[in-house]
JSON list of C-alpha atoms in Angstrom, two decimals:
[
{"chain": "A", "resi": 1, "resn": "MET", "atom": "CA", "xyz": [56.73, 28.63, 1.96]},
{"chain": "A", "resi": 2, "resn": "THR", "atom": "CA", "xyz": [59.15, 29.27, -1.33]},
{"chain": "A", "resi": 3, "resn": "GLU", "atom": "CA", "xyz": [59.58, 30.91, -4.47]},
{"chain": "A", "resi": 4, "resn": "SER", "atom": "CA", "xyz": [61.56, 31.51, -7.40]},
{"chain": "A", "resi": 5, "resn": "ASP", "atom": "CA", "xyz": [63.35, 34.88, -7.69]},
{"chain": "A", "resi": 6, "resn": "GLY", "atom": "CA", "xyz": [61.26, 36.09, -10.70]},
{"chain": "A", "resi": 7, "resn": "LYS", "atom": "CA", "xyz": [64.35, 38.16, -12.09]},
{"chain": "A", "resi": 8, "resn": "PRO", "atom": "CA", "xyz": [64.76, 39.06, -15.77]},
{"chain": "A", "resi": 9, "resn": "HIS", "atom": "CA", "xyz": [66.61, 36.51, -17.84]},
{"chain": "A", "resi": 10, "resn": "GLN", "atom": "CA", "xyz": [69.72, 38.15, -19.32]},
{"chain": "A", "resi": 11, "resn": "GLY", "atom": "CA", "xyz": [69.20, 39.40, -22.65]},
{"chain": "A", "resi": 12, "resn": "SER", "atom": "CA", "xyz": [65.80, 38.36, -23.24]},
{"chain": "A", "resi": 13, "resn": "ALA", "atom": "CA", "xyz": [62.79, 40.40, -24.13]},
{"chain": "A", "resi": 14, "resn": "ALA", "atom": "CA", "xyz": [59.09, 39.83, -24.20]},
{"chain": "A", "resi": 15, "resn": "PRO", "atom": "CA", "xyz": [57.41, 40.66, -27.73]},
{"chain": "A", "resi": 16, "resn": "ASP", "atom": "CA", "xyz": [56.30, 44.02, -26.73]},
{"chain": "A", "resi": 17, "resn": "GLY", "atom": "CA", "xyz": [59.70, 45.02, -25.54]},
{"chain": "A", "resi": 18, "resn": "ASP", "atom": "CA", "xyz": [59.41, 44.61, -21.65]},
{"chain": "A", "resi": 19, "resn": "PRO", "atom": "CA", "xyz": [61.95, 42.27, -20.00]},
{"chain": "A", "resi": 20, "resn": "GLU", "atom": "CA", "xyz": [61.04, 38.73, -20.10]},
{"chain": "A", "resi": 21, "resn": "TYR", "atom": "CA", "xyz": [60.90, 37.43, -16.27]},
{"chain": "A", "resi": 22, "resn": "ALA", "atom": "CA", "xyz": [61.37, 33.89, -15.10]},
{"chain": "A", "resi": 23, "resn": "ASP", "atom": "CA", "xyz": [58.19, 32.09, -13.68]},
{"chain": "A", "resi": 24, "resn": "ARG", "atom": "CA", "xyz": [57.24, 32.85, -10.19]},
{"chain": "A", "resi": 25, "resn": "VAL", "atom": "CA", "xyz": [56.73, 29.43, -8.30]},
{"chain": "A", "resi": 26, "resn": "TYR", "atom": "CA", "xyz": [54.79, 29.49, -5.19]},
{"chain": "A", "resi": 27, "resn": "ARG", "atom": "CA", "xyz": [54.33, 26.41, -2.82]},
{"chain": "A", "resi": 28, "resn": "SER", "atom": "CA", "xyz": [54.07, 25.71, 0.90]},
{"chain": "A", "resi": 29, "resn": "VAL", "atom": "CA", "xyz": [57.11, 24.14, 2.01]},
{"chain": "A", "resi": 30, "resn": "PRO", "atom": "CA", "xyz": [55.84, 22.96, 5.43]},
{"chain": "A", "resi": 31, "resn": "GLY", "atom": "CA", "xyz": [52.80, 21.44, 3.85]},
{"chain": "A", "resi": 32, "resn": "ALA", "atom": "CA", "xyz": [55.09, 19.34, 1.30]},
{"chain": "A", "resi": 33, "resn": "ILE", "atom": "CA", "xyz": [57.48, 18.43, 4.34]},
{"chain": "A", "resi": 34, "resn": "SER", "atom": "CA", "xyz": [54.18, 17.14, 6.23]},
{"chain": "A", "resi": 35, "resn": "GLY", "atom": "CA", "xyz": [53.14, 15.09, 3.18]},
{"chain": "A", "resi": 36, "resn": "VAL", "atom": "CA", "xyz": [56.67, 13.48, 2.84]},
{"chain": "A", "resi": 37, "resn": "LEU", "atom": "CA", "xyz": [56.44, 12.45, 6.54]},
{"chain": "A", "resi": 38, "resn": "LEU", "atom": "CA", "xyz": [52.90, 11.43, 6.41]},
{"chain": "A", "resi": 39, "resn": "LEU", "atom": "CA", "xyz": [53.96, 9.22, 3.33]},
{"chain": "A", "resi": 40, "resn": "ALA", "atom": "CA", "xyz": [57.16, 7.73, 5.19]},
{"chain": "A", "resi": 41, "resn": "VAL", "atom": "CA", "xyz": [55.05, 6.84, 8.05]},
{"chain": "A", "resi": 42, "resn": "ALA", "atom": "CA", "xyz": [52.54, 5.15, 6.29]},
{"chain": "A", "resi": 43, "resn": "ALA", "atom": "CA", "xyz": [54.92, 3.46, 4.09]},
{"chain": "A", "resi": 44, "resn": "TRP", "atom": "CA", "xyz": [56.51, 1.78, 7.35]},
{"chain": "A", "resi": 45, "resn": "LEU", "atom": "CA", "xyz": [52.99, 0.81, 8.76]},
{"chain": "A", "resi": 46, "resn": "ILE", "atom": "CA", "xyz": [51.50, -0.45, 5.71]},
{"chain": "A", "resi": 47, "resn": "GLY", "atom": "CA", "xyz": [54.75, -2.44, 5.09]},
{"chain": "A", "resi": 48, "resn": "ASP", "atom": "CA", "xyz": [54.55, -3.91, 8.47]},
{"chain": "A", "resi": 49, "resn": "ALA", "atom": "CA", "xyz": [51.16, -4.83, 8.05]},
{"chain": "A", "resi": 50, "resn": "VAL", "atom": "CA", "xyz": [51.99, -6.53, 4.72]},
{"chain": "A", "resi": 51, "resn": "PHE", "atom": "CA", "xyz": [54.95, -8.52, 6.02]},
{"chain": "A", "resi": 52, "resn": "SER", "atom": "CA", "xyz": [53.81, -9.34, 9.46]},
{"chain": "A", "resi": 53, "resn": "GLY", "atom": "CA", "xyz": [49.98, -9.45, 9.25]},
{"chain": "A", "resi": 54, "resn": "SER", "atom": "CA", "xyz": [47.93, -12.57, 9.01]},
{"chain": "A", "resi": 55, "resn": "GLY", "atom": "CA", "xyz": [44.49, -13.41, 7.63]},
{"chain": "A", "resi": 56, "resn": "LYS", "atom": "CA", "xyz": [43.19, -10.33, 5.43]},
{"chain": "A", "resi": 57, "resn": "THR", "atom": "CA", "xyz": [45.30, -7.88, 7.01]},
{"chain": "A", "resi": 58, "resn": "PRO", "atom": "CA", "xyz": [48.14, -7.50, 4.53]},
{"chain": "A", "resi": 59, "resn": "TYR", "atom": "CA", "xyz": [45.31, -7.51, 1.61]},
{"chain": "A", "resi": 60, "resn": "VAL", "atom": "CA", "xyz": [43.46, -4.46, 3.33]},
{"chain": "A", "resi": 61, "resn": "ALA", "atom": "CA", "xyz": [46.80, -3.03, 3.93]},
{"chain": "A", "resi": 62, "resn": "LEU", "atom": "CA", "xyz": [47.55, -3.16, 0.16]},
{"chain": "A", "resi": 63, "resn": "ALA", "atom": "CA", "xyz": [44.20, -2.01, -1.12]},
{"chain": "A", "resi": 64, "resn": "ALA", "atom": "CA", "xyz": [44.45, 1.05, 1.34]},
{"chain": "A", "resi": 65, "resn": "VAL", "atom": "CA", "xyz": [47.93, 2.35, -0.27]},
{"chain": "A", "resi": 66, "resn": "PRO", "atom": "CA", "xyz": [45.94, 4.40, -3.04]},
{"chain": "A", "resi": 67, "resn": "VAL", "atom": "CA", "xyz": [43.31, 5.48, -0.79]},
{"chain": "A", "resi": 68, "resn": "PHE", "atom": "CA", "xyz": [45.78, 7.04, 1.40]},
{"chain": "A", "resi": 69, "resn": "ALA", "atom": "CA", "xyz": [48.78, 8.03, -0.61]},
{"chain": "A", "resi": 70, "resn": "PHE", "atom": "CA", "xyz": [47.02, 9.55, -3.49]},
{"chain": "A", "resi": 71, "resn": "PRO", "atom": "CA", "xyz": [45.06, 12.27, -1.35]},
{"chain": "A", "resi": 72, "resn": "VAL", "atom": "CA", "xyz": [48.13, 12.92, 0.46]},
{"chain": "A", "resi": 73, "resn": "ILE", "atom": "CA", "xyz": [50.11, 13.85, -2.56]},
{"chain": "A", "resi": 74, "resn": "ALA", "atom": "CA", "xyz": [47.28, 15.72, -3.83]},
{"chain": "A", "resi": 75, "resn": "TYR", "atom": "CA", "xyz": [46.79, 17.81, -0.68]},
{"chain": "A", "resi": 76, "resn": "THR", "atom": "CA", "xyz": [50.27, 18.41, 0.23]},
{"chain": "A", "resi": 77, "resn": "LEU", "atom": "CA", "xyz": [52.87, 17.89, -2.55]},
{"chain": "A", "resi": 78, "resn": "ARG", "atom": "CA", "xyz": [50.72, 18.87, -5.58]},
{"chain": "A", "resi": 79, "resn": "PRO", "atom": "CA", "xyz": [49.54, 22.31, -4.90]},
{"chain": "A", "resi": 80, "resn": "VAL", "atom": "CA", "xyz": [51.57, 25.16, -6.43]},
{"chain": "A", "resi": 81, "resn": "VAL", "atom": "CA", "xyz": [51.14, 28.44, -8.22]},
{"chain": "A", "resi": 82, "resn": "ARG", "atom": "CA", "xyz": [52.93, 29.45, -11.26]},
{"chain": "A", "resi": 83, "resn": "ALA", "atom": "CA", "xyz": [53.00, 32.83, -12.74]},
{"chain": "A", "resi": 84, "resn": "ASP", "atom": "CA", "xyz": [54.60, 34.53, -15.88]},
{"chain": "A", "resi": 85, "resn": "ARG", "atom": "CA", "xyz": [53.74, 37.47, -18.10]},
{"chain": "A", "resi": 86, "resn": "ARG", "atom": "CA", "xyz": [50.81, 35.50, -20.02]},
{"chain": "A", "resi": 87, "resn": "ARG", "atom": "CA", "xyz": [49.15, 33.50, -17.18]},
{"chain": "A", "resi": 88, "resn": "LEU", "atom": "CA", "xyz": [48.49, 32.27, -13.86]},
{"chain": "A", "resi": 89, "resn": "VAL", "atom": "CA", "xyz": [48.48, 28.49, -13.23]},
{"chain": "A", "resi": 90, "resn": "VAL", "atom": "CA", "xyz": [46.82, 27.36, -9.86]},
{"chain": "A", "resi": 91, "resn": "ARG", "atom": "CA", "xyz": [47.56, 23.65, -9.24]},
{"chain": "A", "resi": 92, "resn": "ASN", "atom": "CA", "xyz": [45.13, 22.31, -6.40]},
{"chain": "A", "resi": 93, "resn": "PRO", "atom": "CA", "xyz": [44.82, 18.90, -5.13]},
{"chain": "A", "resi": 94, "resn": "TRP", "atom": "CA", "xyz": [42.18, 17.84, -7.50]},
{"chain": "A", "resi": 95, "resn": "ARG", "atom": "CA", "xyz": [42.39, 20.19, -10.48]},
{"chain": "A", "resi": 96, "resn": "THR", "atom": "CA", "xyz": [44.34, 22.85, -12.23]},
{"chain": "A", "resi": 97, "resn": "ILE", "atom": "CA", "xyz": [43.06, 26.31, -13.17]},
{"chain": "A", "resi": 98, "resn": "THR", "atom": "CA", "xyz": [44.97, 27.98, -15.81]},
{"chain": "A", "resi": 99, "resn": "ALA", "atom": "CA", "xyz": [43.67, 31.69, -16.03]},
{"chain": "A", "resi": 100, "resn": "PRO", "atom": "CA", "xyz": [45.18, 34.33, -18.38]},
{"chain": "A", "resi": 101, "resn": "TRP", "atom": "CA", "xyz": [45.86, 37.76, -17.01]},
{"chain": "A", "resi": 102, "resn": "ALA", "atom": "CA", "xyz": [43.24, 39.18, -18.92]},
{"chain": "A", "resi": 103, "resn": "SER", "atom": "CA", "xyz": [40.67, 37.06, -17.42]},
{"chain": "A", "resi": 104, "resn": "VAL", "atom": "CA", "xyz": [41.89, 37.42, -13.63]},
{"chain": "A", "resi": 105, "resn": "ASP", "atom": "CA", "xyz": [39.26, 39.81, -11.83]},
{"chain": "A", "resi": 106, "resn": "ALA", "atom": "CA", "xyz": [41.15, 39.67, -8.51]},
{"chain": "A", "resi": 107, "resn": "LEU", "atom": "CA", "xyz": [43.21, 37.86, -5.93]},
{"chain": "A", "resi": 108, "resn": "ARG", "atom": "CA", "xyz": [42.52, 38.38, -2.41]},
{"chain": "A", "resi": 109, "resn": "ALA", "atom": "CA", "xyz": [43.54, 36.92, 0.94]},
{"chain": "A", "resi": 110, "resn": "GLY", "atom": "CA", "xyz": [41.08, 36.21, 3.67]},
{"chain": "A", "resi": 111, "resn": "TYR", "atom": "CA", "xyz": [40.83, 33.35, 5.62]},
{"chain": "A", "resi": 112, "resn": "SER", "atom": "CA", "xyz": [42.00, 31.60, 2.52]},
{"chain": "A", "resi": 113, "resn": "VAL", "atom": "CA", "xyz": [43.56, 33.00, -0.77]},
{"chain": "A", "resi": 114, "resn": "GLU", "atom": "CA", "xyz": [41.01, 32.94, -3.57]},
{"chain": "A", "resi": 115, "resn": "LEU", "atom": "CA", "xyz": [41.41, 33.55, -7.39]},
{"chain": "A", "resi": 116, "resn": "LEU", "atom": "CA", "xyz": [38.46, 35.50, -9.08]},
{"chain": "A", "resi": 117, "resn": "ALA", "atom": "CA", "xyz": [38.40, 34.75, -12.74]},
{"chain": "A", "resi": 118, "resn": "GLY", "atom": "CA", "xyz": [35.92, 34.22, -15.56]},
{"chain": "A", "resi": 119, "resn": "GLU", "atom": "CA", "xyz": [33.02, 34.98, -12.91]},
{"chain": "A", "resi": 120, "resn": "LYS", "atom": "CA", "xyz": [34.05, 32.21, -10.71]},
{"chain": "A", "resi": 121, "resn": "LYS", "atom": "CA", "xyz": [36.01, 31.95, -7.53]},
{"chain": "A", "resi": 122, "resn": "TYR", "atom": "CA", "xyz": [38.84, 29.35, -6.69]},
{"chain": "A", "resi": 123, "resn": "GLN", "atom": "CA", "xyz": [40.75, 28.65, -3.70]},
{"chain": "A", "resi": 124, "resn": "VAL", "atom": "CA", "xyz": [44.54, 28.64, -3.82]},
{"chain": "A", "resi": 125, "resn": "TRP", "atom": "CA", "xyz": [45.66, 25.79, -1.86]},
{"chain": "A", "resi": 126, "resn": "ALA", "atom": "CA", "xyz": [49.22, 26.35, -2.44]},
{"chain": "A", "resi": 127, "resn": "VAL", "atom": "CA", "xyz": [49.35, 29.50, -0.55]},
{"chain": "A", "resi": 128, "resn": "PRO", "atom": "CA", "xyz": [47.85, 28.80, 2.89]},
{"chain": "A", "resi": 129, "resn": "VAL", "atom": "CA", "xyz": [46.69, 31.74, 5.11]},
{"chain": "A", "resi": 130, "resn": "SER", "atom": "CA", "xyz": [48.60, 31.83, 8.52]},
{"chain": "A", "resi": 131, "resn": "MET", "atom": "CA", "xyz": [46.66, 33.95, 11.20]},
{"chain": "A", "resi": 132, "resn": "ARG", "atom": "CA", "xyz": [50.03, 33.58, 13.12]},
{"chain": "A", "resi": 133, "resn": "GLN", "atom": "CA", "xyz": [51.98, 35.19, 10.54]},
{"chain": "A", "resi": 134, "resn": "ARG", "atom": "CA", "xyz": [49.41, 38.00, 10.26]},
{"chain": "A", "resi": 135, "resn": "LYS", "atom": "CA", "xyz": [49.53, 38.64, 14.12]},
{"chain": "A", "resi": 136, "resn": "ARG", "atom": "CA", "xyz": [53.29, 38.67, 13.87]},
{"chain": "A", "resi": 137, "resn": "ALA", "atom": "CA", "xyz": [53.25, 41.13, 11.03]},
{"chain": "A", "resi": 138, "resn": "THR", "atom": "CA", "xyz": [50.78, 43.56, 13.00]},
{"chain": "A", "resi": 139, "resn": "ARG", "atom": "CA", "xyz": [53.37, 43.36, 16.11]},
{"chain": "A", "resi": 140, "resn": "ALA", "atom": "CA", "xyz": [56.08, 44.32, 13.72]},
{"chain": "A", "resi": 141, "resn": "GLN", "atom": "CA", "xyz": [54.26, 47.16, 12.26]},
{"chain": "A", "resi": 142, "resn": "SER", "atom": "CA", "xyz": [53.37, 48.42, 15.69]},
{"chain": "A", "resi": 143, "resn": "ARG", "atom": "CA", "xyz": [54.63, 51.58, 17.25]},
{"chain": "A", "resi": 144, "resn": "GLY", "atom": "CA", "xyz": [57.03, 49.56, 19.69]},
{"chain": "A", "resi": 145, "resn": "ASN", "atom": "CA", "xyz": [58.51, 47.68, 16.88]},
{"chain": "A", "resi": 146, "resn": "ALA", "atom": "CA", "xyz": [58.80, 50.82, 14.72]},
{"chain": "A", "resi": 147, "resn": "GLU", "atom": "CA", "xyz": [60.67, 52.81, 17.42]},
{"chain": "A", "resi": 148, "resn": "HIS", "atom": "CA", "xyz": [62.83, 49.93, 18.05]},
{"chain": "A", "resi": 149, "resn": "ALA", "atom": "CA", "xyz": [63.86, 49.49, 14.53]},
{"chain": "A", "resi": 150, "resn": "SER", "atom": "CA", "xyz": [64.66, 53.25, 14.23]},
{"chain": "A", "resi": 151, "resn": "ARG", "atom": "CA", "xyz": [66.79, 53.24, 17.26]},
{"chain": "A", "resi": 152, "resn": "THR", "atom": "CA", "xyz": [68.82, 50.10, 16.35]},
{"chain": "A", "resi": 153, "resn": "GLY", "atom": "CA", "xyz": [68.62, 50.93, 12.48]},
{"chain": "A", "resi": 154, "resn": "LEU", "atom": "CA", "xyz": [67.20, 47.41, 11.88]},
{"chain": "A", "resi": 155, "resn": "GLY", "atom": "CA", "xyz": [64.63, 48.78, 9.48]},
{"chain": "A", "resi": 156, "resn": "LEU", "atom": "CA", "xyz": [63.59, 46.09, 6.84]},
{"chain": "A", "resi": 157, "resn": "GLY", "atom": "CA", "xyz": [66.01, 43.49, 8.37]},
{"chain": "A", "resi": 158, "resn": "LEU", "atom": "CA", "xyz": [63.79, 43.30, 11.40]},
{"chain": "A", "resi": 159, "resn": "ALA", "atom": "CA", "xyz": [60.80, 42.92, 8.81]},
{"chain": "A", "resi": 160, "resn": "SER", "atom": "CA", "xyz": [62.73, 40.18, 7.09]},
{"chain": "A", "resi": 161, "resn": "ARG", "atom": "CA", "xyz": [63.15, 38.12, 10.52]},
{"chain": "A", "resi": 162, "resn": "THR", "atom": "CA", "xyz": [59.41, 38.48, 11.36]},
{"chain": "A", "resi": 163, "resn": "ASN", "atom": "CA", "xyz": [58.06, 36.91, 8.31]},
{"chain": "A", "resi": 164, "resn": "PRO", "atom": "CA", "xyz": [59.32, 35.31, 4.87]},
{"chain": "A", "resi": 165, "resn": "VAL", "atom": "CA", "xyz": [59.81, 37.91, 2.45]},
{"chain": "A", "resi": 166, "resn": "VAL", "atom": "CA", "xyz": [58.40, 37.71, -1.02]},
{"chain": "A", "resi": 167, "resn": "HIS", "atom": "CA", "xyz": [60.47, 38.80, -3.67]},
{"chain": "A", "resi": 168, "resn": "GLY", "atom": "CA", "xyz": [58.54, 42.03, -5.44]},
{"chain": "A", "resi": 169, "resn": "SER", "atom": "CA", "xyz": [56.29, 42.52, -2.40]},
{"chain": "A", "resi": 170, "resn": "SER", "atom": "CA", "xyz": [55.78, 46.18, -1.51]},
{"chain": "A", "resi": 171, "resn": "ASP", "atom": "CA", "xyz": [55.61, 45.50, 2.22]},
{"chain": "A", "resi": 172, "resn": "PRO", "atom": "CA", "xyz": [57.91, 42.61, 3.43]},
{"chain": "A", "resi": 173, "resn": "THR", "atom": "CA", "xyz": [56.55, 43.08, 7.10]},
{"chain": "A", "resi": 174, "resn": "ARG", "atom": "CA", "xyz": [53.35, 41.48, 6.22]},
{"chain": "A", "resi": 175, "resn": "ALA", "atom": "CA", "xyz": [52.12, 37.80, 6.50]},
{"chain": "A", "resi": 176, "resn": "TRP", "atom": "CA", "xyz": [53.59, 35.34, 3.63]},
{"chain": "A", "resi": 177, "resn": "SER", "atom": "CA", "xyz": [50.32, 34.70, 2.00]},
{"chain": "A", "resi": 178, "resn": "ASP", "atom": "CA", "xyz": [49.35, 38.40, 1.99]},
{"chain": "A", "resi": 179, "resn": "GLN", "atom": "CA", "xyz": [52.81, 39.33, 0.16]},
{"chain": "A", "resi": 180, "resn": "VAL", "atom": "CA", "xyz": [52.22, 36.65, -2.57]},
{"chain": "A", "resi": 181, "resn": "THR", "atom": "CA", "xyz": [48.74, 37.74, -3.19]},
{"chain": "A", "resi": 182, "resn": "ASP", "atom": "CA", "xyz": [50.07, 41.34, -3.59]},
{"chain": "A", "resi": 183, "resn": "VAL", "atom": "CA", "xyz": [52.66, 40.22, -5.75]},
{"chain": "A", "resi": 184, "resn": "LEU", "atom": "CA", "xyz": [50.30, 38.09, -8.03]},
{"chain": "A", "resi": 185, "resn": "GLN", "atom": "CA", "xyz": [47.70, 40.97, -8.11]},
{"chain": "A", "resi": 186, "resn": "GLN", "atom": "CA", "xyz": [50.37, 43.42, -9.40]},
{"chain": "A", "resi": 187, "resn": "MET", "atom": "CA", "xyz": [51.20, 41.01, -12.19]},
{"chain": "A", "resi": 188, "resn": "ALA", "atom": "CA", "xyz": [47.61, 40.77, -13.01]},
{"chain": "A", "resi": 189, "resn": "GLU", "atom": "CA", "xyz": [47.17, 44.36, -13.24]},
{"chain": "A", "resi": 190, "resn": "ARG", "atom": "CA", "xyz": [50.54, 44.99, -15.12]},
{"chain": "A", "resi": 191, "resn": "ASN", "atom": "CA", "xyz": [50.25, 42.18, -17.62]},
{"chain": "A", "resi": 192, "resn": "ALA", "atom": "CA", "xyz": [46.30, 42.05, -18.40]},
{"chain": "A", "resi": 193, "resn": "SER", "atom": "CA", "xyz": [46.59, 44.41, -21.32]},
{"chain": "A", "resi": 194, "resn": "HIS", "atom": "CA", "xyz": [49.17, 42.21, -23.18]},
{"chain": "A", "resi": 195, "resn": "ALA", "atom": "CA", "xyz": [48.06, 40.38, -26.41]},
{"chain": "A", "resi": 196, "resn": "ASP", "atom": "CA", "xyz": [49.15, 37.09, -25.25]},
{"chain": "A", "resi": 197, "resn": "ALA", "atom": "CA", "xyz": [47.58, 37.35, -21.95]},
{"chain": "A", "resi": 198, "resn": "ALA", "atom": "CA", "xyz": [44.17, 36.91, -23.16]},
{"chain": "A", "resi": 199, "resn": "GLY", "atom": "CA", "xyz": [41.79, 33.81, -23.26]},
{"chain": "A", "resi": 200, "resn": "PRO", "atom": "CA", "xyz": [39.27, 31.96, -21.26]},
{"chain": "A", "resi": 201, "resn": "VAL", "atom": "CA", "xyz": [39.87, 30.30, -17.75]},
{"chain": "A", "resi": 202, "resn": "VAL", "atom": "CA", "xyz": [40.72, 26.49, -18.31]},
{"chain": "A", "resi": 203, "resn": "VAL", "atom": "CA", "xyz": [39.89, 24.00, -15.36]},
{"chain": "A", "resi": 204, "resn": "ARG", "atom": "CA", "xyz": [41.06, 20.43, -15.76]},
{"chain": "A", "resi": 205, "resn": "TRP", "atom": "CA", "xyz": [40.77, 17.76, -13.37]},
{"chain": "A", "resi": 206, "resn": "CYS", "atom": "CA", "xyz": [43.70, 15.71, -11.96]},
{"chain": "A", "resi": 207, "resn": "TRP", "atom": "CA", "xyz": [42.55, 12.10, -13.14]},
{"chain": "A", "resi": 208, "resn": "TRP", "atom": "CA", "xyz": [45.90, 10.56, -12.31]},
{"chain": "A", "resi": 209, "resn": "VAL", "atom": "CA", "xyz": [44.92, 11.31, -8.66]},
{"chain": "A", "resi": 210, "resn": "ILE", "atom": "CA", "xyz": [41.27, 10.79, -8.71]},
{"chain": "A", "resi": 211, "resn": "ALA", "atom": "CA", "xyz": [41.13, 7.44, -10.59]},
{"chain": "A", "resi": 212, "resn": "PRO", "atom": "CA", "xyz": [43.53, 5.52, -8.59]},
{"chain": "A", "resi": 213, "resn": "THR", "atom": "CA", "xyz": [41.98, 6.70, -5.41]},
{"chain": "A", "resi": 214, "resn": "LEU", "atom": "CA", "xyz": [38.55, 5.70, -6.37]},
{"chain": "A", "resi": 215, "resn": "VAL", "atom": "CA", "xyz": [39.88, 2.41, -7.61]},
{"chain": "A", "resi": 216, "resn": "GLY", "atom": "CA", "xyz": [41.44, 2.02, -4.45]},
{"chain": "A", "resi": 217, "resn": "LEU", "atom": "CA", "xyz": [38.56, 2.66, -2.37]},
{"chain": "A", "resi": 218, "resn": "VAL", "atom": "CA", "xyz": [36.39, -0.09, -4.08]},
{"chain": "A", "resi": 219, "resn": "ALA", "atom": "CA", "xyz": [39.20, -2.64, -3.74]},
{"chain": "A", "resi": 220, "resn": "LEU", "atom": "CA", "xyz": [39.36, -1.40, 0.06]},
{"chain": "A", "resi": 221, "resn": "ILE", "atom": "CA", "xyz": [35.62, -1.94, 0.31]},
{"chain": "A", "resi": 222, "resn": "THR", "atom": "CA", "xyz": [35.58, -5.20, -1.54]},
{"chain": "A", "resi": 223, "resn": "VAL", "atom": "CA", "xyz": [38.45, -6.96, 0.48]},
{"chain": "A", "resi": 224, "resn": "ILE", "atom": "CA", "xyz": [37.01, -5.84, 3.80]},
{"chain": "A", "resi": 225, "resn": "ALA", "atom": "CA", "xyz": [33.45, -7.05, 2.79]},
{"chain": "A", "resi": 226, "resn": "VAL", "atom": "CA", "xyz": [34.53, -10.47, 1.34]}
]
């Protein structure tokens, strides 16, 4: 998991006089790492099939490249959330949702993080929910850990080692996804009244991922069938 610091730019200010903050950027680092590893393993296997295979094997391997690579990129490397004072941009595997703050009804974290905007609901892929982190946060907030922190003077230092801490979060002991959701909800409430935060929700499909995947699938079926 990662994020930008979101600290004010030196000497800059928004049109209404509020300090101008850098974009907040959130994505799953474990997801990105797993995507890179999957692509590396696939490249090795496909390369071996192309140079060492016989018959239709090299052609099947080449046709399988876009069918495998683009979905892996879509689900592991592409998802990201960007937020500034005007809008929230949620980049999911197959589409990008741009929601001005005035159109955001709520953000909530259940079994997944969801964006409610424009009378519709969108999943936020870049901020996966970890039940393990939630259990860890519960233990950190229990009486035993609280008394231990009090005795040893660890305070928030204990919390910071329990779960990743999100800049601007009011409770660093919570799971990373819950902290991110809380920060984004606060941004929505704070920025919704700004004049430049109005407008409709815009959803765009990611055709540079979808089209090659479909073309590759057709090619793969054709090579196998011939």
